[in-house]
Short mmCIF file of C-alpha atoms in Angstrom, two decimals:
data_model
loop_
_atom_site.label_atom_id
_atom_site.label_comp_id
_atom_site.label_asym_id
_atom_site.label_seq_id
_atom_site.Cartn_x
_atom_site.Cartn_y
_atom_site.Cartn_z
CA UNK E 428 -107.79 -9.44 13.68
CA UNK E 429 -104.92 -7.01 14.16
CA UNK E 430 -106.33 -3.42 14.22
CA UNK E 431 -103.69 -2.16 11.79
CA UNK E 432 -104.43 -4.97 9.33
CA UNK E 433 -108.16 -4.33 9.64
CA UNK E 434 -107.67 -0.63 8.92
CA UNK E 435 -105.49 -1.40 5.89
CA UNK E 436 -108.03 -3.89 4.51
CA UNK E 437 -110.86 -1.36 4.87
CA UNK E 438 -108.76 1.25 3.08
CA UNK E 439 -107.99 -1.24 0.30
CA UNK E 440 -111.71 -1.97 -0.04
CA UNK E 441 -112.53 1.72 -0.43
CA UNK E 442 -109.81 2.21 -3.05
CA UNK E 443 -110.76 -0.91 -5.00
CA UNK E 444 -114.22 0.57 -5.65
CA UNK E 445 -112.73 2.60 -8.53
CA UNK E 446 -112.10 -0.73 -10.25
CA UNK E 447 -115.73 -1.64 -9.64
CA UNK E 448 -116.78 1.58 -11.36
CA UNK E 449 -114.59 0.69 -14.33
CA UNK E 450 -116.09 -2.78 -14.51
CA UNK E 451 -119.66 -1.47 -14.33
CA UNK E 452 -119.27 0.88 -17.26
CA UNK E 453 -117.59 -1.78 -19.40
CA UNK E 454 -120.30 -4.39 -18.97
CA UNK E 455 -123.34 -2.15 -18.71
CA UNK E 456 -123.95 0.33 -21.51
CA UNK E 457 -126.07 2.74 -19.51
CA UNK E 458 -126.42 3.39 -15.79
CA UNK E 459 -129.32 5.16 -14.13
CA UNK E 460 -128.40 8.79 -13.48
CA UNK E 461 -130.96 9.03 -10.68
CA UNK E 462 -129.51 5.94 -9.02
CA UNK E 463 -126.01 7.43 -9.13
CA UNK E 464 -127.31 10.74 -7.77
CA UNK E 465 -128.96 8.95 -4.86
CA UNK E 466 -125.82 6.90 -4.20
CA UNK E 467 -123.59 9.98 -4.20
CA UNK E 468 -126.03 11.78 -1.92
CA UNK E 469 -126.01 8.76 0.39
CA UNK E 470 -122.23 8.84 0.50
CA UNK E 471 -122.24 12.57 1.30
CA UNK E 472 -124.81 12.05 4.06
CA UNK E 473 -122.69 9.34 5.68
CA UNK E 474 -119.55 11.49 5.51
CA UNK E 475 -121.21 14.63 6.86
CA UNK E 476 -122.92 12.79 9.71
CA UNK E 477 -119.76 10.93 10.77
CA UNK E 478 -117.73 14.15 10.63
CA UNK E 479 -120.13 16.34 12.63
CA UNK E 480 -121.67 13.74 14.97
CA UNK E 481 -118.62 11.56 15.66
CA UNK E 482 -115.22 12.86 14.60
CA UNK E 483 -115.40 16.54 15.56
CA UNK E 484 -117.18 16.01 18.93
CA UNK E 485 -114.69 13.26 19.81
CA UNK E 486 -111.81 15.58 18.92
CA UNK E 487 -113.24 18.32 21.18
CA UNK E 488 -113.77 15.87 24.02
CA UNK E 489 -110.27 14.40 23.78
CA UNK E 490 -108.48 17.73 23.47
CA UNK E 491 -110.50 19.03 26.42
CA UNK E 492 -109.06 16.32 28.65
CA UNK E 493 -105.49 17.30 27.76
CA UNK E 494 -105.84 21.05 27.17
CA UNK E 495 -108.95 22.42 28.87
CA UNK E 496 -110.15 25.86 27.94
CA UNK E 497 -110.11 27.95 24.80
CA UNK E 498 -106.66 26.83 23.56
CA UNK E 499 -107.77 23.25 23.01
CA UNK E 500 -110.98 24.28 21.26
CA UNK E 501 -109.08 26.66 18.98
CA UNK E 502 -106.56 23.94 18.12
CA UNK E 503 -109.33 21.53 17.08
CA UNK E 504 -111.07 24.19 15.00
CA UNK E 505 -107.79 25.09 13.31
CA UNK E 506 -107.12 21.43 12.53
CA UNK E 507 -110.63 21.06 11.08
CA UNK E 508 -110.12 23.87 8.57
CA UNK E 509 -106.55 22.74 7.90
CA UNK E 510 -108.00 19.44 6.66
CA UNK E 511 -110.21 21.40 4.27
CA UNK E 512 -107.17 23.41 3.21
CA UNK E 513 -105.26 20.28 2.25
CA UNK E 514 -107.97 19.15 -0.18
CA UNK E 515 -108.44 22.71 -1.47
CA UNK E 516 -104.73 22.89 -2.27
CA UNK E 517 -104.88 19.59 -4.15
CA UNK E 518 -107.83 20.85 -6.22
CA UNK E 519 -105.98 24.11 -6.89
CA UNK E 520 -102.86 22.30 -8.14
CA UNK E 521 -104.82 20.15 -10.60
CA UNK E 522 -106.13 22.09 -13.66
CA UNK E 523 -109.92 22.03 -13.99
CA UNK E 524 -109.93 20.39 -17.42
CA UNK E 525 -107.85 17.52 -16.04
CA UNK E 526 -109.74 17.22 -12.76
CA UNK E 527 -112.61 14.72 -12.89
CA UNK E 528 -114.11 16.37 -9.80
CA UNK E 529 -114.49 19.65 -11.68
CA UNK E 530 -115.39 18.95 -15.29
CA UNK E 531 -114.80 15.67 -17.07
CA UNK E 532 -117.27 16.39 -19.85
CA UNK E 533 -118.49 12.79 -19.70
CA UNK E 534 -121.95 11.48 -18.99
CA UNK E 535 -122.99 8.06 -17.80
CA UNK E 536 -124.34 7.21 -21.25
CA UNK E 537 -121.14 5.96 -22.88
CA UNK E 538 -122.62 5.76 -26.34
CA UNK E 539 -123.55 9.46 -26.35
CA UNK E 540 -120.35 10.69 -24.73
CA UNK E 541 -117.17 9.00 -25.90
CA UNK E 542 -118.30 7.50 -29.21
CA UNK E 543 -119.74 10.82 -30.36
CA UNK E 544 -116.43 12.52 -29.69
CA UNK E 545 -114.57 9.93 -31.77
CA UNK E 546 -117.06 10.10 -34.63
CA UNK E 547 -116.58 13.85 -34.88
CA UNK E 548 -112.80 14.00 -34.56
CA UNK E 549 -111.46 10.60 -35.62
CA UNK E 550 -107.89 9.75 -34.58
CA UNK E 551 -107.43 13.06 -32.76
CA UNK E 552 -110.54 12.27 -30.75
CA UNK E 553 -109.09 8.93 -29.67
CA UNK E 554 -105.85 10.61 -28.60
CA UNK E 555 -107.76 13.25 -26.66
CA UNK E 556 -109.89 10.63 -24.95
CA UNK E 557 -106.82 8.60 -24.01
CA UNK E 558 -105.15 11.69 -22.52
CA UNK E 559 -108.34 12.54 -20.63
CA UNK E 560 -108.48 9.03 -19.16
CA UNK E 561 -104.83 9.09 -18.11
CA UNK E 562 -105.05 12.56 -16.58
CA UNK E 563 -108.29 11.63 -14.80
CA UNK E 564 -106.54 8.58 -13.34
CA UNK E 565 -103.64 10.73 -12.12
CA UNK E 566 -105.94 13.37 -10.64
CA UNK E 567 -108.04 10.76 -8.85
CA UNK E 568 -104.90 9.05 -7.56
CA UNK E 569 -103.70 12.34 -6.03
CA UNK E 570 -107.10 12.92 -4.41
CA UNK E 571 -107.12 9.42 -2.97
CA UNK E 572 -103.97 9.85 -0.86
CA UNK E 573 -105.64 11.94 1.88
CA UNK E 574 -108.84 9.91 1.55
CA UNK E 575 -106.84 6.76 2.24
CA UNK E 576 -105.25 8.36 5.29
CA UNK E 577 -108.66 9.43 6.57
CA UNK E 578 -110.08 5.93 6.16
CA UNK E 579 -107.08 4.33 7.81
CA UNK E 580 -107.07 6.64 10.83
CA UNK E 581 -110.82 6.30 11.33
CA UNK E 582 -110.73 2.52 11.07
CA UNK E 583 -107.67 2.20 13.31
CA UNK E 584 -109.38 3.99 16.17
CA UNK E 585 -112.93 2.73 15.74
CA UNK E 586 -113.73 -0.16 13.34
CA UNK E 587 -117.41 0.86 13.25
CA UNK E 588 -116.48 4.41 12.27
CA UNK E 589 -113.95 3.03 9.80
CA UNK E 590 -116.61 0.85 8.19
CA UNK E 591 -118.86 3.89 7.71
CA UNK E 592 -116.05 5.94 6.17
CA UNK E 593 -115.10 3.00 3.95
CA UNK E 594 -118.67 2.68 2.70
CA UNK E 595 -118.98 6.39 1.95
CA UNK E 596 -115.67 6.67 0.12
CA UNK E 597 -116.25 3.42 -1.79
CA UNK E 598 -119.60 4.71 -3.10
CA UNK E 599 -118.07 7.95 -4.32
CA UNK E 600 -115.09 6.10 -5.85
CA UNK E 601 -117.36 4.18 -8.24
CA UNK E 602 -118.11 7.19 -10.51
CA UNK E 603 -114.42 8.08 -10.36
CA UNK E 604 -113.66 4.68 -11.86
CA UNK E 605 -116.28 5.39 -14.52
CA UNK E 606 -114.62 8.72 -15.36
CA UNK E 607 -111.33 6.91 -16.01
CA UNK E 608 -112.65 3.80 -17.78
CA UNK E 609 -114.90 5.46 -20.39
CA UNK E 610 -112.23 7.47 -22.25
CA UNK E 611 -109.58 4.75 -21.97
CA UNK E 612 -111.91 2.06 -23.33
CA UNK E 613 -113.18 4.06 -26.29
CA UNK E 614 -109.69 5.32 -27.14
CA UNK E 615 -108.00 1.90 -27.02
CA UNK E 616 -110.93 -0.57 -27.39
CA UNK E 617 -109.26 -2.53 -24.59
CA UNK E 618 -111.44 -3.55 -21.65
CA UNK E 619 -108.33 -4.69 -19.80
CA UNK E 620 -106.58 -1.32 -20.06
CA UNK E 621 -109.71 0.56 -19.04
CA UNK E 622 -110.20 -1.64 -15.99
CA UNK E 623 -106.49 -1.48 -15.12
CA UNK E 624 -106.33 2.33 -15.20
CA UNK E 625 -109.53 2.62 -13.16
CA UNK E 626 -108.27 0.15 -10.56
CA UNK E 627 -104.79 1.65 -10.26
CA UNK E 628 -106.20 5.14 -9.71
CA UNK E 629 -107.87 3.91 -6.53
CA UNK E 630 -104.97 1.92 -5.13
CA UNK E 631 -103.27 5.08 -3.93
CA UNK E 632 -105.72 4.96 -1.01
CA UNK E 633 -104.05 1.94 0.65
CA UNK E 634 -100.69 3.44 -0.36
CA UNK E 635 -101.66 6.63 1.46
CA UNK E 636 -102.66 4.55 4.48
CA UNK E 637 -99.35 2.67 4.43
CA UNK E 638 -97.38 5.91 4.18
CA UNK E 639 -99.39 7.38 7.05
CA UNK E 640 -98.60 4.36 9.22
CA UNK E 641 -94.95 4.33 8.16
CA UNK E 642 -94.41 7.99 8.99
CA UNK E 643 -96.01 7.64 12.40
CA UNK E 644 -93.94 4.52 13.12
CA UNK E 645 -90.72 6.33 12.20
CA UNK E 646 -91.51 9.58 14.01
CA UNK E 647 -93.20 8.07 17.03
CA UNK E 648 -96.30 10.23 16.57
CA UNK E 649 -99.29 8.24 17.74
CA UNK E 650 -102.44 8.35 15.62
CA UNK E 651 -104.49 6.23 17.99
CA UNK E 652 -106.63 7.48 20.86
CA UNK E 653 -103.68 7.51 23.23
CA UNK E 654 -101.64 9.96 21.19
CA UNK E 655 -101.46 13.69 21.80
CA UNK E 656 -102.00 14.39 18.10
CA UNK E 657 -105.11 12.19 17.96
CA UNK E 658 -107.79 14.89 18.45
CA UNK E 659 -106.14 17.17 15.89
CA UNK E 660 -105.97 14.31 13.35
CA UNK E 661 -109.64 13.49 13.95
CA UNK E 662 -110.62 17.12 13.36
CA UNK E 663 -108.53 17.29 10.18
CA UNK E 664 -110.12 14.08 8.88
CA UNK E 665 -113.56 15.58 9.58
CA UNK E 666 -112.61 18.67 7.57
CA UNK E 667 -111.38 16.54 4.67
CA UNK E 668 -114.62 14.55 4.51
CA UNK E 669 -116.87 17.63 4.79
CA UNK E 670 -114.98 19.23 1.90
CA UNK E 671 -115.25 16.09 -0.23
CA UNK E 672 -119.00 16.02 0.40
CA UNK E 673 -119.61 19.68 -0.40
CA UNK E 674 -117.16 20.11 -3.28
CA UNK E 675 -117.38 16.73 -5.01
CA UNK E 676 -120.27 14.49 -4.01
CA UNK E 677 -123.21 16.89 -3.80
CA UNK E 678 -122.40 18.88 -6.99
CA UNK E 679 -121.93 15.64 -8.93
CA UNK E 680 -125.17 14.22 -7.55
CA UNK E 681 -127.00 17.39 -8.62
CA UNK E 682 -125.43 17.16 -12.06
CA UNK E 683 -126.47 13.56 -12.73
CA UNK E 684 -129.89 13.42 -11.11
CA UNK E 685 -132.81 15.39 -9.78
CA UNK E 686 -132.28 17.72 -6.82
CA UNK E 687 -134.75 15.97 -4.50
CA UNK E 688 -133.28 12.54 -5.29
CA UNK E 689 -129.81 13.75 -4.31
CA UNK E 690 -131.10 15.31 -1.08
CA UNK E 691 -133.08 12.16 -0.28
CA UNK E 692 -129.81 10.26 -0.58
CA UNK E 693 -128.14 12.67 1.85
CA UNK E 694 -130.92 12.25 4.41
CA UNK E 695 -130.88 8.48 3.98
CA UNK E 696 -127.12 8.40 4.51
CA UNK E 697 -127.40 10.41 7.73
CA UNK E 698 -130.25 8.22 8.97
CA UNK E 699 -128.32 5.07 8.11
CA UNK E 700 -125.30 6.15 10.14
CA UNK E 701 -127.41 7.47 13.02
CA UNK E 702 -129.32 4.20 13.32
CA UNK E 703 -126.16 2.12 13.05
CA UNK E 704 -124.57 4.10 15.89
CA UNK E 705 -127.62 3.41 18.08
CA UNK E 706 -127.67 -0.31 17.31
CA UNK E 707 -123.95 -1.12 17.38
#
């Protein structure tokens, strides 16, 4: 299959996982908090391992071939923290009360979260829930642009690496879909609307990938291993994924489950990626 098409399909798969999260919460009244904590920890472990064991070392190696010495190493390090800066800026621009990564106020038990809010506040509660769902969808959509670019670039240069990134981002997109679907469903009583909002919030990932490809095609900047910008892009992607793991995945895993379950998920994710790299 064409490498570009493969990368786009993997990015679409990762983004579509928000729709899966919306579907899960609509057809299952309660999800295991410990299971979600382990899954989020697993996703963080995969992202951290790929970033530190694959992306960053590859960036250093590649830049060393073109620019040996301290200048190349400094450039890669700067790109790494620039990637973190991009995600930090996005978080800064989105108010905390509208950012599902910061404080959605929802739990996985839909009956105790959304229905209780409606019972206490009536019509105003439904309006507030609807607004929360819409703003959560917008916030998640904004976050998913750089995630889609990271998935696309990783998959374009190494399908195995791309598959690992896709898996990690897909796992962490599931609770994002939940965060959107719960308030929309209980505000509108429409399963279709809840699923639609959850799904659309994740489709900005393939849009981000398409924009990334389009810009590089127009400017002539190569994002594959033969391009001069390749090592800097790899380092930036590593920074983005480390930030997502530390700022979003691990805190959420700690919130929903026991500490040791979340950490066990992290270790399992690292082991999974390490073994897969040895085998494949």
